[in-house]
Each structure stands twice: as C-alpha cells, then as structure tokens.
Amino acid sequence: MNEPTAVSTMCKTVGAHENAAMSEVSLESLYDGYGRSLYRFALTLVGSTDDAEDAVSEVFARVARDPDRLGRVGDIRAYLFSSTRNAAYSI
C-alpha cells in the first residue's frame, strides 16, 4: 500500500462534518504533511496495514474533534508521532 487512502478519506469526512472549527482544508494539509510518515511509523509498530490505518485514523479523528489540542502542544510533529504510537499500542 503506497498511501493509506482510507485514512485520507476519513480525515476529509471528519474535517468536513464533525467540527466546524477545524476546516477540511487545514485537516487535509496536516494529513498531507504527516499522514504518510505516521502511517509508516504505525506500520512498523503493529505490522498490519489495517491496524496502522486505524491508528492514524484515530489520531486525525481526535485532532478533528478537538482542533484546539494542537494549539496547546509545543511540537506538533512530536505530538502526532506520540499519539500515533499510543493509538497503535492500544489496538
């Protein structure tokens, strides 16, 4: 799998419908910047493409539900990777 397209589709849907404060465009930009790396990272942790997609989907769904969360972190990249690790280990 070259790109976790299910995650991308989910992010667009979540961004468009779950939280008006987090625009689809900004969620999509965040995914475009980090999605592939997070997916590859999750895949190394769980070894399953489905579980890796689920972990990354969960991270982006949390961001879509509470976009202010990113404003409270100092390093967005570190936050996304640690959130992905936590989501992967909880699967």
PDB file of N, CA and C in Angstrom:
ATOM      1  N   MET A   1       0.847  -1.178   0.000  1.00  0.00           N
ATOM      2  CA  MET A   1       0.000   0.000   0.000  1.00  0.00           C
ATOM      3  C   MET A   1       0.889   1.236   0.000  1.00  0.00           C
ATOM      4  N   ASN A   2       0.732   2.085  -0.990  1.00  0.00           N
ATOM      5  CA  ASN A   2       1.555   3.285  -1.112  1.00  0.00           C
ATOM      6  C   ASN A   2       1.078   4.423  -0.232  1.00  0.00           C
ATOM      7  N   GLU A   3      -0.201   4.511  -0.050  1.00  0.00           N
ATOM      8  CA  GLU A   3      -0.753   5.594   0.764  1.00  0.00           C
ATOM      9  C   GLU A   3      -1.997   5.085   1.458  1.00  0.00           C
ATOM     10  N   PRO A   4      -2.169   5.408   2.703  1.00  0.00           N
ATOM     11  CA  PRO A   4      -3.367   4.969   3.410  1.00  0.00           C
ATOM     12  C   PRO A   4      -4.569   5.804   2.988  1.00  0.00           C
ATOM     13  N   THR A   5      -5.145   5.466   1.836  1.00  0.00           N
ATOM     14  CA  THR A   5      -6.218   6.279   1.271  1.00  0.00           C
ATOM     15  C   THR A   5      -7.468   6.279   2.137  1.00  0.00           C
ATOM     16  N   ALA A   6      -7.723   5.199   2.837  1.00  0.00           N
ATOM     17  CA  ALA A   6      -8.883   5.173   3.722  1.00  0.00           C
ATOM     18  C   ALA A   6      -8.740   6.229   4.811  1.00  0.00           C
ATOM     19  N   VAL A   7      -7.540   6.418   5.294  1.00  0.00           N
ATOM     20  CA  VAL A   7      -7.281   7.437   6.305  1.00  0.00           C
ATOM     21  C   VAL A   7      -7.522   8.815   5.714  1.00  0.00           C
ATOM     22  N   SER A   8      -7.022   9.052   4.521  1.00  0.00           N
ATOM     23  CA  SER A   8      -7.192  10.342   3.869  1.00  0.00           C
ATOM     24  C   SER A   8      -8.668  10.669   3.679  1.00  0.00           C
ATOM     25  N   THR A   9      -9.427   9.694   3.210  1.00  0.00           N
ATOM     26  CA  THR A   9     -10.859   9.891   3.001  1.00  0.00           C
ATOM     27  C   THR A   9     -11.565  10.173   4.318  1.00  0.00           C
ATOM     28  N   MET A  10     -11.214   9.413   5.351  1.00  0.00           N
ATOM     29  CA  MET A  10     -11.816   9.612   6.656  1.00  0.00           C
ATOM     30  C   MET A  10     -11.506  11.004   7.191  1.00  0.00           C
ATOM     31  N   CYS A  11     -10.266  11.443   7.011  1.00  0.00           N
ATOM     32  CA  CYS A  11      -9.878  12.759   7.518  1.00  0.00           C
ATOM     33  C   CYS A  11     -10.683  13.853   6.846  1.00  0.00           C
ATOM     34  N   LYS A  12     -10.868  13.734   5.562  1.00  0.00           N
ATOM     35  CA  LYS A  12     -11.653  14.736   4.846  1.00  0.00           C
ATOM     36  C   LYS A  12     -13.088  14.745   5.354  1.00  0.00           C
ATOM     37  N   THR A  13     -13.651  13.570   5.571  1.00  0.00           N
ATOM     38  CA  THR A  13     -15.019  13.468   6.059  1.00  0.00           C
ATOM     39  C   THR A  13     -15.141  14.010   7.474  1.00  0.00           C
ATOM     40  N   VAL A  14     -14.243  13.611   8.348  1.00  0.00           N
ATOM     41  CA  VAL A  14     -14.271  14.101   9.727  1.00  0.00           C
ATOM     42  C   VAL A  14     -14.095  15.611   9.747  1.00  0.00           C
ATOM     43  N   GLY A  15     -13.146  16.102   8.990  1.00  0.00           N
ATOM     44  CA  GLY A  15     -12.887  17.532   8.971  1.00  0.00           C
ATOM     45  C   GLY A  15     -14.062  18.327   8.452  1.00  0.00           C
ATOM     46  N   ALA A  16     -14.790  17.751   7.523  1.00  0.00           N
ATOM     47  CA  ALA A  16     -15.910  18.465   6.930  1.00  0.00           C
ATOM     48  C   ALA A  16     -17.163  18.410   7.787  1.00  0.00           C
ATOM     49  N   HIS A  17     -17.318  17.356   8.601  1.00  0.00           N
ATOM     50  CA  HIS A  17     -18.598  17.162   9.262  1.00  0.00           C
ATOM     51  C   HIS A  17     -18.571  17.178  10.785  1.00  0.00           C
ATOM     52  N   GLU A  18     -17.482  16.795  11.424  1.00  0.00           N
ATOM     53  CA  GLU A  18     -17.510  16.671  12.879  1.00  0.00           C
ATOM     54  C   GLU A  18     -17.270  17.976  13.612  1.00  0.00           C
ATOM     55  N   ASN A  19     -16.466  18.855  13.051  1.00  0.00           N
ATOM     56  CA  ASN A  19     -16.120  20.044  13.809  1.00  0.00           C
ATOM     57  C   ASN A  19     -15.935  21.220  12.865  1.00  0.00           C
ATOM     58  N   ALA A  20     -16.823  22.153  12.954  1.00  0.00           N
ATOM     59  CA  ALA A  20     -16.766  23.294  12.050  1.00  0.00           C
ATOM     60  C   ALA A  20     -15.518  24.140  12.272  1.00  0.00           C
ATOM     61  N   ALA A  21     -14.961  24.108  13.477  1.00  0.00           N
ATOM     62  CA  ALA A  21     -13.782  24.920  13.776  1.00  0.00           C
ATOM     63  C   ALA A  21     -12.543  24.421  13.047  1.00  0.00           C
ATOM     64  N   MET A  22     -12.479  23.139  12.749  1.00  0.00           N
ATOM     65  CA  MET A  22     -11.329  22.575  12.036  1.00  0.00           C
ATOM     66  C   MET A  22     -11.751  22.399  10.591  1.00  0.00           C
ATOM     67  N   SER A  23     -11.268  23.256   9.720  1.00  0.00           N
ATOM     68  CA  SER A  23     -11.688  23.194   8.332  1.00  0.00           C
ATOM     69  C   SER A  23     -11.110  21.980   7.651  1.00  0.00           C
ATOM     70  N   GLU A  24     -11.821  21.516   6.656  1.00  0.00           N
ATOM     71  CA  GLU A  24     -11.359  20.376   5.863  1.00  0.00           C
ATOM     72  C   GLU A  24      -9.996  20.658   5.265  1.00  0.00           C
ATOM     73  N   VAL A  25      -9.789  21.893   4.830  1.00  0.00           N
ATOM     74  CA  VAL A  25      -8.526  22.250   4.194  1.00  0.00           C
ATOM     75  C   VAL A  25      -7.366  22.127   5.172  1.00  0.00           C
ATOM     76  N   SER A  26      -7.518  22.618   6.394  1.00  0.00           N
ATOM     77  CA  SER A  26      -6.411  22.562   7.333  1.00  0.00           C
ATOM     78  C   SER A  26      -6.148  21.129   7.809  1.00  0.00           C
ATOM     79  N   LEU A  27      -7.201  20.336   7.978  1.00  0.00           N
ATOM     80  CA  LEU A  27      -7.018  18.943   8.351  1.00  0.00           C
ATOM     81  C   LEU A  27      -6.340  18.191   7.210  1.00  0.00           C
ATOM     82  N   GLU A  28      -6.756  18.483   6.007  1.00  0.00           N
ATOM     83  CA  GLU A  28      -6.131  17.848   4.848  1.00  0.00           C
ATOM     84  C   GLU A  28      -4.662  18.258   4.738  1.00  0.00           C
ATOM     85  N   SER A  29      -4.345  19.514   5.007  1.00  0.00           N
ATOM     86  CA  SER A  29      -2.954  19.976   4.973  1.00  0.00           C
ATOM     87  C   SER A  29      -2.118  19.266   6.029  1.00  0.00           C
ATOM     88  N   LEU A  30      -2.680  19.106   7.202  1.00  0.00           N
ATOM     89  CA  LEU A  30      -1.991  18.395   8.271  1.00  0.00           C
ATOM     90  C   LEU A  30      -1.743  16.945   7.863  1.00  0.00           C
ATOM     91  N   TYR A  31      -2.762  16.328   7.295  1.00  0.00           N
ATOM     92  CA  TYR A  31      -2.610  14.946   6.837  1.00  0.00           C
ATOM     93  C   TYR A  31      -1.570  14.855   5.717  1.00  0.00           C
ATOM     94  N   ASP A  32      -1.640  15.790   4.771  1.00  0.00           N
ATOM     95  CA  ASP A  32      -0.674  15.780   3.661  1.00  0.00           C
ATOM     96  C   ASP A  32       0.757  15.907   4.165  1.00  0.00           C
ATOM     97  N   GLY A  33       0.944  16.660   5.207  1.00  0.00           N
ATOM     98  CA  GLY A  33       2.285  16.870   5.741  1.00  0.00           C
ATOM     99  C   GLY A  33       2.814  15.704   6.575  1.00  0.00           C
ATOM    100  N   TYR A  34       1.927  14.997   7.258  1.00  0.00           N
ATOM    101  CA  TYR A  34       2.367  13.972   8.207  1.00  0.00           C
ATOM    102  C   TYR A  34       1.780  12.579   7.985  1.00  0.00           C
ATOM    103  N   GLY A  35       0.729  12.469   7.226  1.00  0.00           N
ATOM    104  CA  GLY A  35       0.000  11.206   7.099  1.00  0.00           C
ATOM    105  C   GLY A  35       0.837  10.013   6.692  1.00  0.00           C
ATOM    106  N   ARG A  36       1.620  10.153   5.643  1.00  0.00           N
ATOM    107  CA  ARG A  36       2.431   9.020   5.173  1.00  0.00           C
ATOM    108  C   ARG A  36       3.454   8.590   6.220  1.00  0.00           C
ATOM    109  N   SER A  37       4.120   9.552   6.818  1.00  0.00           N
ATOM    110  CA  SER A  37       5.130   9.221   7.835  1.00  0.00           C
ATOM    111  C   SER A  37       4.496   8.561   9.050  1.00  0.00           C
ATOM    112  N   LEU A  38       3.351   9.059   9.463  1.00  0.00           N
ATOM    113  CA  LEU A  38       2.661   8.459  10.603  1.00  0.00           C
ATOM    114  C   LEU A  38       2.201   7.044  10.280  1.00  0.00           C
ATOM    115  N   TYR A  39       1.710   6.850   9.070  1.00  0.00           N
ATOM    116  CA  TYR A  39       1.276   5.520   8.649  1.00  0.00           C
ATOM    117  C   TYR A  39       2.447   4.532   8.650  1.00  0.00           C
ATOM    118  N   ARG A  40       3.565   4.940   8.069  1.00  0.00           N
ATOM    119  CA  ARG A  40       4.744   4.062   8.038  1.00  0.00           C
ATOM    120  C   ARG A  40       5.220   3.753   9.461  1.00  0.00           C
ATOM    121  N   PHE A  41       5.207   4.755  10.317  1.00  0.00           N
ATOM    122  CA  PHE A  41       5.595   4.575  11.710  1.00  0.00           C
ATOM    123  C   PHE A  41       4.665   3.571  12.393  1.00  0.00           C
ATOM    124  N   ALA A  42       3.367   3.764  12.234  1.00  0.00           N
ATOM    125  CA  ALA A  42       2.395   2.854  12.843  1.00  0.00           C
ATOM    126  C   ALA A  42       2.551   1.441  12.286  1.00  0.00           C
ATOM    127  N   LEU A  43       2.832   1.336  11.004  1.00  0.00           N
ATOM    128  CA  LEU A  43       3.003   0.032  10.385  1.00  0.00           C
ATOM    129  C   LEU A  43       4.180  -0.721  10.989  1.00  0.00           C
ATOM    130  N   THR A  44       5.258  -0.006  11.293  1.00  0.00           N
ATOM    131  CA  THR A  44       6.407  -0.674  11.919  1.00  0.00           C
ATOM    132  C   THR A  44       6.066  -1.148  13.338  1.00  0.00           C
ATOM    133  N   LEU A  45       5.149  -0.469  13.986  1.00  0.00           N
ATOM    134  CA  LEU A  45       4.777  -0.844  15.350  1.00  0.00           C
ATOM    135  C   LEU A  45       3.812  -2.020  15.399  1.00  0.00           C
ATOM    136  N   VAL A  46       2.842  -2.031  14.473  1.00  0.00           N
ATOM    137  CA  VAL A  46       1.783  -3.038  14.553  1.00  0.00           C
ATOM    138  C   VAL A  46       1.901  -4.136  13.499  1.00  0.00           C
ATOM    139  N   GLY A  47       2.618  -3.873  12.411  1.00  0.00           N
ATOM    140  CA  GLY A  47       2.837  -4.888  11.391  1.00  0.00           C
ATOM    141  C   GLY A  47       1.637  -5.210  10.521  1.00  0.00           C
ATOM    142  N   SER A  48       0.564  -4.497  10.676  1.00  0.00           N
ATOM    143  CA  SER A  48      -0.656  -4.744   9.912  1.00  0.00           C
ATOM    144  C   SER A  48      -1.103  -3.447   9.251  1.00  0.00           C
ATOM    145  N   THR A  49      -1.385  -3.504   7.960  1.00  0.00           N
ATOM    146  CA  THR A  49      -1.817  -2.287   7.269  1.00  0.00           C
ATOM    147  C   THR A  49      -3.140  -1.776   7.828  1.00  0.00           C
ATOM    148  N   ASP A  50      -4.053  -2.696   8.123  1.00  0.00           N
ATOM    149  CA  ASP A  50      -5.348  -2.273   8.666  1.00  0.00           C
ATOM    150  C   ASP A  50      -5.194  -1.597  10.028  1.00  0.00           C
ATOM    151  N   ASP A  51      -4.383  -2.189  10.886  1.00  0.00           N
ATOM    152  CA  ASP A  51      -4.177  -1.607  12.213  1.00  0.00           C
ATOM    153  C   ASP A  51      -3.428  -0.281  12.129  1.00  0.00           C
ATOM    154  N   ALA A  52      -2.481  -0.176  11.205  1.00  0.00           N
ATOM    155  CA  ALA A  52      -1.759   1.088  11.031  1.00  0.00           C
ATOM    156  C   ALA A  52      -2.719   2.180  10.568  1.00  0.00           C
ATOM    157  N   GLU A  53      -3.598   1.853   9.631  1.00  0.00           N
ATOM    158  CA  GLU A  53      -4.602   2.822   9.179  1.00  0.00           C
ATOM    159  C   GLU A  53      -5.519   3.221  10.323  1.00  0.00           C
ATOM    160  N   ASP A  54      -5.929   2.243  11.111  1.00  0.00           N
ATOM    161  CA  ASP A  54      -6.809   2.533  12.253  1.00  0.00           C
ATOM    162  C   ASP A  54      -6.135   3.479  13.247  1.00  0.00           C
ATOM    163  N   ALA A  55      -4.865   3.249  13.517  1.00  0.00           N
ATOM    164  CA  ALA A  55      -4.140   4.091  14.471  1.00  0.00           C
ATOM    165  C   ALA A  55      -4.053   5.528  13.964  1.00  0.00           C
ATOM    166  N   VAL A  56      -3.677   5.693  12.715  1.00  0.00           N
ATOM    167  CA  VAL A  56      -3.553   7.043  12.152  1.00  0.00           C
ATOM    168  C   VAL A  56      -4.928   7.699  12.051  1.00  0.00           C
ATOM    169  N   SER A  57      -5.936   6.928  11.678  1.00  0.00           N
ATOM    170  CA  SER A  57      -7.301   7.463  11.618  1.00  0.00           C
ATOM    171  C   SER A  57      -7.736   7.996  12.972  1.00  0.00           C
ATOM    172  N   GLU A  58      -7.422   7.254  14.015  1.00  0.00           N
ATOM    173  CA  GLU A  58      -7.791   7.675  15.364  1.00  0.00           C
ATOM    174  C   GLU A  58      -7.121   8.999  15.736  1.00  0.00           C
ATOM    175  N   VAL A  59      -5.856   9.130  15.390  1.00  0.00           N
ATOM    176  CA  VAL A  59      -5.130  10.367  15.702  1.00  0.00           C
ATOM    177  C   VAL A  59      -5.778  11.554  14.996  1.00  0.00           C
ATOM    178  N   PHE A  60      -6.046  11.413  13.703  1.00  0.00           N
ATOM    179  CA  PHE A  60      -6.630  12.529  12.968  1.00  0.00           C
ATOM    180  C   PHE A  60      -8.077  12.789  13.376  1.00  0.00           C
ATOM    181  N   ALA A  61      -8.801  11.759  13.773  1.00  0.00           N
ATOM    182  CA  ALA A  61     -10.163  11.965  14.272  1.00  0.00           C
ATOM    183  C   ALA A  61     -10.139  12.766  15.568  1.00  0.00           C
ATOM    184  N   ARG A  62      -9.175  12.475  16.440  1.00  0.00           N
ATOM    185  CA  ARG A  62      -9.041  13.247  17.694  1.00  0.00           C
ATOM    186  C   ARG A  62      -8.726  14.709  17.405  1.00  0.00           C
ATOM    187  N   VAL A  63      -7.841  14.929  16.449  1.00  0.00           N
ATOM    188  CA  VAL A  63      -7.487  16.305  16.078  1.00  0.00           C
ATOM    189  C   VAL A  63      -8.712  17.022  15.511  1.00  0.00           C
ATOM    190  N   ALA A  64      -9.485  16.324  14.692  1.00  0.00           N
ATOM    191  CA  ALA A  64     -10.680  16.941  14.097  1.00  0.00           C
ATOM    192  C   ALA A  64     -11.722  17.275  15.159  1.00  0.00           C
ATOM    193  N   ARG A  65     -11.847  16.410  16.155  1.00  0.00           N
ATOM    194  CA  ARG A  65     -12.831  16.650  17.223  1.00  0.00           C
ATOM    195  C   ARG A  65     -12.399  17.762  18.172  1.00  0.00           C
ATOM    196  N   ASP A  66     -11.092  17.945  18.340  1.00  0.00           N
ATOM    197  CA  ASP A  66     -10.577  18.949  19.273  1.00  0.00           C
ATOM    198  C   ASP A  66      -9.371  19.665  18.654  1.00  0.00           C
ATOM    199  N   PRO A  67      -9.626  20.533  17.672  1.00  0.00           N
ATOM    200  CA  PRO A  67      -8.525  21.195  16.977  1.00  0.00           C
ATOM    201  C   PRO A  67      -7.706  22.108  17.891  1.00  0.00           C
ATOM    202  N   ASP A  68      -8.280  22.565  18.976  1.00  0.00           N
ATOM    203  CA  ASP A  68      -7.536  23.423  19.901  1.00  0.00           C
ATOM    204  C   ASP A  68      -6.408  22.663  20.590  1.00  0.00           C
ATOM    205  N   ARG A  69      -6.509  21.348  20.579  1.00  0.00           N
ATOM    206  CA  ARG A  69      -5.482  20.497  21.183  1.00  0.00           C
ATOM    207  C   ARG A  69      -4.111  20.809  20.580  1.00  0.00           C
ATOM    208  N   LEU A  70      -4.051  21.028  19.276  1.00  0.00           N
ATOM    209  CA  LEU A  70      -2.772  21.318  18.626  1.00  0.00           C
ATOM    210  C   LEU A  70      -2.189  22.651  19.072  1.00  0.00           C
ATOM    211  N   GLY A  71      -3.052  23.583  19.447  1.00  0.00           N
ATOM    212  CA  GLY A  71      -2.579  24.867  19.931  1.00  0.00           C
ATOM    213  C   GLY A  71      -1.951  24.796  21.315  1.00  0.00           C
ATOM    214  N   ARG A  72      -2.218  23.683  22.001  1.00  0.00           N
ATOM    215  CA  ARG A  72      -1.689  23.516  23.358  1.00  0.00           C
ATOM    216  C   ARG A  72      -0.390  22.715  23.400  1.00  0.00           C
ATOM    217  N   VAL A  73       0.081  22.280  22.230  1.00  0.00           N
ATOM    218  CA  VAL A  73       1.325  21.497  22.205  1.00  0.00           C
ATOM    219  C   VAL A  73       2.443  22.339  21.608  1.00  0.00           C
ATOM    220  N   GLY A  74       3.638  22.103  22.071  1.00  0.00           N
ATOM    221  CA  GLY A  74       4.779  22.869  21.580  1.00  0.00           C
ATOM    222  C   GLY A  74       5.319  22.378  20.253  1.00  0.00           C
ATOM    223  N   ASP A  75       5.265  21.062  20.039  1.00  0.00           N
ATOM    224  CA  ASP A  75       5.840  20.453  18.853  1.00  0.00           C
ATOM    225  C   ASP A  75       4.786  19.540  18.228  1.00  0.00           C
ATOM    226  N   ILE A  76       4.148  20.009  17.164  1.00  0.00           N
ATOM    227  CA  ILE A  76       3.060  19.266  16.535  1.00  0.00           C
ATOM    228  C   ILE A  76       3.542  17.911  16.028  1.00  0.00           C
ATOM    229  N   ARG A  77       4.715  17.880  15.423  1.00  0.00           N
ATOM    230  CA  ARG A  77       5.247  16.625  14.889  1.00  0.00           C
ATOM    231  C   ARG A  77       5.411  15.596  16.009  1.00  0.00           C
ATOM    232  N   ALA A  78       6.018  16.000  17.106  1.00  0.00           N
ATOM    233  CA  ALA A  78       6.214  15.087  18.235  1.00  0.00           C
ATOM    234  C   ALA A  78       4.871  14.630  18.802  1.00  0.00           C
ATOM    235  N   TYR A  79       3.926  15.542  18.882  1.00  0.00           N
ATOM    236  CA  TYR A  79       2.600  15.200  19.381  1.00  0.00           C
ATOM    237  C   TYR A  79       1.936  14.149  18.485  1.00  0.00           C
ATOM    238  N   LEU A  80       1.989  14.357  17.172  1.00  0.00           N
ATOM    239  CA  LEU A  80       1.358  13.419  16.244  1.00  0.00           C
ATOM    240  C   LEU A  80       2.003  12.036  16.301  1.00  0.00           C
ATOM    241  N   PHE A  81       3.332  12.005  16.390  1.00  0.00           N
ATOM    242  CA  PHE A  81       4.011  10.708  16.457  1.00  0.00           C
ATOM    243  C   PHE A  81       3.750   9.992  17.777  1.00  0.00           C
ATOM    244  N   SER A  82       3.752  10.719  18.876  1.00  0.00           N
ATOM    245  CA  SER A  82       3.484  10.049  20.153  1.00  0.00           C
ATOM    246  C   SER A  82       2.018   9.610  20.226  1.00  0.00           C
ATOM    247  N   SER A  83       1.126  10.396  19.662  1.00  0.00           N
ATOM    248  CA  SER A  83      -0.289   9.999  19.621  1.00  0.00           C
ATOM    249  C   SER A  83      -0.483   8.762  18.753  1.00  0.00           C
ATOM    250  N   THR A  84       0.246   8.712  17.649  1.00  0.00           N
ATOM    251  CA  THR A  84       0.163   7.540  16.770  1.00  0.00           C
ATOM    252  C   THR A  84       0.708   6.306  17.473  1.00  0.00           C
ATOM    253  N   ARG A  85       1.815   6.452  18.174  1.00  0.00           N
ATOM    254  CA  ARG A  85       2.374   5.334  18.940  1.00  0.00           C
ATOM    255  C   ARG A  85       1.352   4.841  19.966  1.00  0.00           C
ATOM    256  N   ASN A  86       0.769   5.760  20.704  1.00  0.00           N
ATOM    257  CA  ASN A  86      -0.205   5.382  21.724  1.00  0.00           C
ATOM    258  C   ASN A  86      -1.430   4.694  21.105  1.00  0.00           C
ATOM    259  N   ALA A  87      -1.900   5.238  19.993  1.00  0.00           N
ATOM    260  CA  ALA A  87      -3.059   4.634  19.316  1.00  0.00           C
ATOM    261  C   ALA A  87      -2.712   3.253  18.787  1.00  0.00           C
ATOM    262  N   ALA A  88      -1.529   3.099  18.235  1.00  0.00           N
ATOM    263  CA  ALA A  88      -1.103   1.797  17.691  1.00  0.00           C
ATOM    264  C   ALA A  88      -1.014   0.757  18.806  1.00  0.00           C
ATOM    265  N   TYR A  89      -0.470   1.133  19.939  1.00  0.00           N
ATOM    266  CA  TYR A  89      -0.325   0.183  21.050  1.00  0.00           C
ATOM    267  C   TYR A  89      -1.649  -0.142  21.714  1.00  0.00           C
ATOM    268  N   SER A  90      -2.643   0.701  21.516  1.00  0.00           N
ATOM    269  CA  SER A  90      -3.948   0.429  22.133  1.00  0.00           C
ATOM    270  C   SER A  90      -4.861  -0.413  21.242  1.00  0.00           C
ATOM    271  N   ILE A  91      -4.384  -0.737  20.052  1.00  0.00           N
ATOM    272  CA  ILE A  91      -5.203  -1.543  19.128  1.00  0.00           C
ATOM    273  C   ILE A  91      -5.117  -3.004  19.536  1.00  0.00           C
TER     274      ILE A  91
END
